[in-house]
mmCIF file of C-alpha atoms in Angstrom:
data_model
loop_
_atom_site.group_PDB
_atom_site.id
_atom_site.type_symbol
_atom_site.label_atom_id
_atom_site.label_comp_id
_atom_site.label_asym_id
_atom_site.label_seq_id
_atom_site.Cartn_x
_atom_site.Cartn_y
_atom_site.Cartn_z
ATOM 1 C CA VAL A 1 115.788 113.654 184.842
ATOM 2 C CA LEU A 2 112.143 113.886 183.766
ATOM 3 C CA ASP A 3 112.794 111.402 180.973
ATOM 4 C CA LYS A 4 114.182 108.837 183.373
ATOM 5 C CA GLU A 5 111.305 109.397 185.752
ATOM 6 C CA LEU A 6 108.721 108.858 183.087
ATOM 7 C CA GLU A 7 110.540 105.791 181.740
ATOM 8 C CA SER A 8 110.716 104.288 185.202
ATOM 9 C CA ARG A 9 106.933 104.670 185.461
ATOM 10 C CA GLY A 10 106.473 102.921 182.132
ATOM 11 C CA HIS A 11 104.844 105.898 180.373
ATOM 12 C CA LYS A 12 104.978 106.574 176.633
ATOM 13 C CA PHE A 13 105.843 110.160 176.010
ATOM 14 C CA ILE A 14 107.292 112.767 173.628
ATOM 15 C CA ARG A 15 109.397 115.562 174.921
ATOM 16 C CA TYR A 16 111.451 118.359 173.311
ATOM 17 C CA ALA A 17 112.907 121.086 175.539
ATOM 18 C CA ASP A 18 110.123 122.137 177.895
ATOM 19 C CA ASP A 19 107.277 120.637 175.839
ATOM 20 C CA VAL A 20 106.086 117.143 176.791
ATOM 21 C CA ALA A 21 103.162 114.908 175.900
ATOM 22 C CA ILE A 22 102.419 111.750 177.969
ATOM 23 C CA PHE A 23 100.170 109.055 176.647
ATOM 24 C CA VAL A 24 97.883 106.916 178.857
ATOM 25 C CA LYS A 25 94.801 104.848 178.322
ATOM 26 C CA SER A 26 92.075 106.818 180.076
ATOM 27 C CA LYS A 27 91.096 110.291 181.181
ATOM 28 C CA ARG A 28 91.244 109.225 184.793
ATOM 29 C CA ALA A 29 94.816 107.932 184.321
ATOM 30 C CA GLY A 30 95.695 111.156 182.497
ATOM 31 C CA GLU A 31 94.501 113.282 185.400
ATOM 32 C CA ARG A 32 96.482 111.209 187.837
ATOM 33 C CA VAL A 33 99.647 111.346 185.766
ATOM 34 C CA LEU A 34 99.295 115.134 185.202
ATOM 35 C CA GLU A 35 98.999 115.638 188.962
ATOM 36 C CA SER A 36 101.963 113.408 189.855
ATOM 37 C CA THR A 37 104.169 114.791 187.092
ATOM 38 C CA THR A 38 103.385 118.370 188.073
ATOM 39 C CA ARG A 39 104.250 117.522 191.656
ATOM 40 C CA PHE A 40 107.538 115.932 190.556
ATOM 41 C CA LEU A 41 108.565 118.923 188.464
ATOM 42 C CA GLU A 42 107.666 121.623 190.979
ATOM 43 C CA ARG A 43 108.807 119.904 194.153
ATOM 44 C CA LYS A 44 111.812 117.922 193.108
ATOM 45 C CA LEU A 45 113.055 119.823 190.098
ATOM 46 C CA LYS A 46 111.805 123.259 191.186
ATOM 47 C CA VAL A 47 110.296 123.881 187.769
ATOM 48 C CA LYS A 48 107.096 125.953 187.498
ATOM 49 C CA VAL A 49 104.454 124.245 185.406
ATOM 50 C CA ASN A 50 102.221 126.405 183.266
ATOM 51 C CA GLN A 51 98.731 125.325 184.382
ATOM 52 C CA CYS A 52 97.066 127.157 181.442
ATOM 53 C CA LYS A 53 98.895 125.003 178.874
ATOM 54 C CA SER A 54 98.748 121.744 180.811
ATOM 55 C CA LYS A 55 95.645 119.679 180.246
ATOM 56 C CA VAL A 56 94.232 116.185 179.809
ATOM 57 C CA GLY A 57 92.562 115.433 176.492
ATOM 58 C CA LEU A 58 92.039 112.988 173.669
ATOM 59 C CA VAL A 59 95.057 112.516 171.373
ATOM 60 C CA LYS A 60 93.181 113.730 168.313
ATOM 61 C CA GLN A 61 92.256 116.912 170.144
ATOM 62 C CA SER A 62 95.758 117.664 171.382
ATOM 63 C CA SER A 63 98.948 118.911 169.692
ATOM 64 C CA VAL A 64 102.608 118.826 170.497
ATOM 65 C CA LEU A 65 105.601 120.461 168.705
ATOM 66 C CA GLY A 66 103.309 121.673 165.906
ATOM 67 C CA PHE A 67 101.724 118.346 165.198
ATOM 68 C CA GLN A 68 98.537 116.403 165.862
ATOM 69 C CA ILE A 69 98.232 112.610 165.866
ATOM 70 C CA HIS A 70 95.451 111.643 163.496
ATOM 71 C CA PHE A 71 94.563 107.952 163.087
ATOM 72 C CA LYS A 72 98.146 106.937 164.159
ATOM 73 C CA LYS A 73 99.692 109.438 161.687
ATOM 74 C CA LEU A 74 101.313 112.818 162.367
ATOM 75 C CA ARG A 75 99.556 115.842 160.897
ATOM 76 C CA THR A 76 101.096 119.287 160.805
ATOM 77 C CA LEU A 77 98.891 121.833 162.487
ATOM 78 C CA GLU A 78 96.903 124.022 160.061
ATOM 79 C CA ARG A 79 98.214 127.204 161.646
ATOM 80 C CA LYS A 80 101.849 125.994 160.970
ATOM 81 C CA VAL A 81 100.982 125.398 157.285
ATOM 82 C CA LYS A 82 99.381 128.808 157.090
ATOM 83 C CA GLY A 83 102.456 130.405 158.668
ATOM 84 C CA PHE A 84 104.630 128.597 156.135
ATOM 85 C CA LYS A 85 102.531 129.896 153.260
ATOM 86 C CA GLN A 86 102.552 133.451 154.723
ATOM 87 C CA GLU A 87 106.370 133.484 154.813
ATOM 88 C CA LEU A 88 106.511 132.164 151.256
ATOM 89 C CA LYS A 89 104.136 134.938 150.272
ATOM 90 C CA SER A 90 106.497 137.468 151.856
ATOM 91 C CA ILE A 91 109.468 136.103 149.931
ATOM 92 C CA THR A 92 107.491 136.325 146.621
ATOM 93 C CA ARG A 93 105.868 139.671 147.221
ATOM 94 C CA ARG A 94 105.667 142.151 144.365
ATOM 95 C CA CYS A 95 108.872 144.128 144.840
ATOM 96 C CA PRO A 96 110.762 144.951 141.608
ATOM 97 C CA GLY A 97 114.023 145.558 143.482
ATOM 98 C CA ILE A 98 114.388 141.858 144.398
ATOM 99 C CA SER A 99 115.777 139.582 141.619
ATOM 100 C CA ILE A 100 114.129 136.265 140.778
ATOM 101 C CA MET A 101 117.385 134.377 141.694
ATOM 102 C CA SER A 102 117.454 136.062 145.085
ATOM 103 C CA ARG A 103 113.872 134.839 145.687
ATOM 104 C CA ILE A 104 114.764 131.349 144.519
ATOM 105 C CA PHE A 105 117.688 131.256 146.980
ATOM 106 C CA ARG A 106 115.528 132.373 149.932
ATOM 107 C CA LEU A 107 112.700 130.007 148.944
ATOM 108 C CA LYS A 108 115.131 127.062 148.926
ATOM 109 C CA HIS A 109 116.607 127.653 152.321
ATOM 110 C CA TYR A 110 113.370 128.514 154.008
ATOM 111 C CA ALA A 111 111.446 125.605 152.471
ATOM 112 C CA GLN A 112 114.153 123.092 153.318
ATOM 113 C CA GLY A 113 114.284 124.185 156.924
ATOM 114 C CA TRP A 114 110.549 124.147 157.409
ATOM 115 C CA MET A 115 110.061 120.740 155.651
ATOM 116 C CA ALA A 116 112.900 119.237 157.703
ATOM 117 C CA HIS A 117 110.748 119.831 160.798
ATOM 118 C CA TYR A 118 107.117 119.830 159.707
ATOM 119 C CA GLY A 119 107.332 117.882 156.404
ATOM 120 C CA CYS A 120 106.678 114.528 158.016
ATOM 121 C CA GLY A 121 103.129 115.676 158.906
ATOM 122 C CA LEU A 122 102.362 117.660 155.724
ATOM 123 C CA LYS A 123 99.728 116.193 153.375
ATOM 124 C CA TYR A 124 100.827 115.265 149.847
ATOM 125 C CA ASP A 125 97.973 117.323 148.279
ATOM 126 C CA ASP A 126 99.133 120.340 150.284
ATOM 127 C CA ALA A 127 102.693 119.939 149.017
ATOM 128 C CA VAL A 128 101.496 119.755 145.379
ATOM 129 C CA GLU A 129 99.190 122.759 145.891
ATOM 130 C CA LEU A 130 102.005 124.845 147.429
ATOM 131 C CA ASP A 131 104.289 124.098 144.477
ATOM 132 C CA GLY A 132 101.663 125.415 141.991
ATOM 133 C CA TRP A 133 101.007 128.393 144.150
ATOM 134 C CA ILE A 134 104.724 129.299 144.499
ATOM 135 C CA ARG A 135 105.255 129.087 140.714
ATOM 136 C CA ARG A 136 102.258 131.365 140.123
ATOM 137 C CA ARG A 137 103.592 133.876 142.627
ATOM 138 C CA LEU A 138 106.992 133.858 140.857
ATOM 139 C CA ARG A 139 105.207 134.369 137.456
ATOM 140 C CA MET A 140 103.568 137.405 138.991
ATOM 141 C CA CYS A 141 106.980 138.664 140.036
ATOM 142 C CA TYR A 142 108.267 138.280 136.410
ATOM 143 C CA TRP A 143 105.360 140.429 135.184
ATOM 144 C CA LYS A 144 106.088 143.047 137.768
ATOM 145 C CA GLN A 145 109.758 143.179 136.777
ATOM 146 C CA TRP A 146 108.948 143.341 133.079
ATOM 147 C CA ARG A 147 106.431 146.184 133.488
ATOM 148 C CA ARG A 148 106.611 147.883 130.098
ATOM 149 C CA PRO A 149 104.737 146.295 127.150
ATOM 150 C CA ARG A 150 107.790 146.197 124.865
ATOM 151 C CA ARG A 151 109.853 144.297 127.419
ATOM 152 C CA ARG A 152 106.954 141.969 128.216
ATOM 153 C CA ILE A 153 106.643 140.960 124.512
ATOM 154 C CA ARG A 154 110.413 140.524 124.139
ATOM 155 C CA GLU A 155 110.747 138.346 127.204
ATOM 156 C CA LEU A 156 107.740 136.185 126.277
ATOM 157 C CA LEU A 157 109.163 135.645 122.784
ATOM 158 C CA LYS A 158 112.472 134.561 124.352
ATOM 159 C CA LEU A 159 110.571 132.023 126.396
ATOM 160 C CA GLY A 160 109.043 130.561 123.227
ATOM 161 C CA VAL A 161 105.556 132.093 123.409
ATOM 162 C CA ARG A 162 103.989 132.598 119.974
ATOM 163 C CA LYS A 163 104.248 136.128 118.647
ATOM 164 C CA ARG A 164 100.481 136.882 118.538
ATOM 165 C CA GLU A 165 99.964 135.620 122.087
ATOM 166 C CA ALA A 166 103.074 137.522 123.291
ATOM 167 C CA ILE A 167 101.764 140.768 121.825
ATOM 168 C CA ASN A 168 98.294 140.291 123.249
ATOM 169 C CA LEU A 169 99.664 139.590 126.744
ATOM 170 C CA GLY A 170 102.232 142.328 126.496
ATOM 171 C CA LEU A 171 99.598 144.926 125.838
ATOM 172 C CA SER A 172 97.115 143.542 128.386
ATOM 173 C CA ARG A 173 95.829 145.740 131.141
ATOM 174 C CA LYS A 174 95.029 142.818 133.441
ATOM 175 C CA SER A 175 96.569 142.652 136.937
ATOM 176 C CA TYR A 176 99.879 140.859 137.440
ATOM 177 C CA TRP A 177 98.146 138.152 139.422
ATOM 178 C CA ARG A 178 95.618 137.444 136.589
ATOM 179 C CA LEU A 179 98.322 137.497 133.977
ATOM 180 C CA SER A 180 100.323 134.923 135.988
ATOM 181 C CA LYS A 181 97.604 132.316 135.288
ATOM 182 C CA THR A 182 97.211 132.703 131.552
ATOM 183 C CA LEU A 183 97.958 129.769 129.306
ATOM 184 C CA ALA A 184 100.728 131.604 127.459
ATOM 185 C CA THR A 185 102.419 132.622 130.688
ATOM 186 C CA ASN A 186 102.249 129.084 131.932
ATOM 187 C CA ALA A 187 103.647 127.857 128.630
ATOM 188 C CA GLY A 188 106.606 130.205 128.736
ATOM 189 C CA LEU A 189 107.323 130.123 132.450
ATOM 190 C CA ASN A 190 106.604 126.411 132.751
ATOM 191 C CA ASN A 191 107.697 123.850 135.319
ATOM 192 C CA ALA A 192 110.813 123.049 133.334
ATOM 193 C CA HIS A 193 111.874 126.682 133.360
ATOM 194 C CA PHE A 194 111.662 126.884 137.152
ATOM 195 C CA GLN A 195 113.397 123.594 137.574
ATOM 196 C CA LYS A 196 116.230 124.860 135.356
ATOM 197 C CA ILE A 197 116.819 128.004 137.469
ATOM 198 C CA GLY A 198 116.867 125.931 140.681
ATOM 199 C CA LEU A 199 113.391 126.488 142.204
ATOM 200 C CA ILE A 200 112.919 124.192 145.177
ATOM 201 C CA SER A 201 109.959 121.808 144.994
ATOM 202 C CA VAL A 202 107.914 121.219 148.145
ATOM 203 C CA ARG A 203 106.551 118.012 146.508
ATOM 204 C CA THR A 204 110.104 116.661 145.972
ATOM 205 C CA LEU A 205 111.045 117.492 149.561
ATOM 206 C CA TRP A 206 107.869 115.655 150.647
ATOM 207 C CA CYS A 207 108.751 112.641 148.581
ATOM 208 C CA LYS A 208 112.322 112.476 150.079
ATOM 209 C CA ILE A 209 110.781 112.324 153.556
ATOM 210 C CA HIS A 210 107.893 109.928 152.926
ATOM 211 C CA LEU A 211 109.260 107.896 149.962
ATOM 212 C CA PRO A 212 113.075 108.022 150.414
ATOM 213 C CA VAL A 213 113.725 104.776 148.513
ATOM 214 C CA THR A 214 111.618 105.602 145.422
ATOM 215 C CA THR A 215 112.539 109.274 145.156
ATOM 216 C CA ARG A 216 114.521 110.139 142.083
#
């Protein structure tokens, strides 16, 4: 009913469930539309309008459904990106009882769902940065699972790391997070390794949304 009413008035708007954003040309027009729409909802549809969340403002200072409109482009709100990263951090936390493949599975389903909704407003640089950060978190998880020096050395050798480097890293007392950034760790647990075991790429999901024709 509200959609038809707004269309009959000639307004441009976005609505999902009980969230709606109406676009007009001036602040005065915005105040008038807010008042008339509130009256329509409360008197005709008997719907209570939350006055605290209802406001008139510039497009670039407003948000709807987790997005801002920035120079005619959608931008995912920073707090949504932070929430995404926080959940990814939870999935890749240092817990030896969770297998790498279980983490890969959870990362895939969560990232696909989040990107399906918010990916259209995510910056490309953020997608690339998230990919690198996820891989480093997983490298840290590998170090946590290997734990003992002998196993560390054995696993690094399996991954093709040179014997001397494998021994040095295997005997290192550095933290798991610091070890996850070493050149030898990156060489053994490289991008090709993670692609082989099925790690989802945020960058690839971004490209499928923004560059569907050119994505391979």
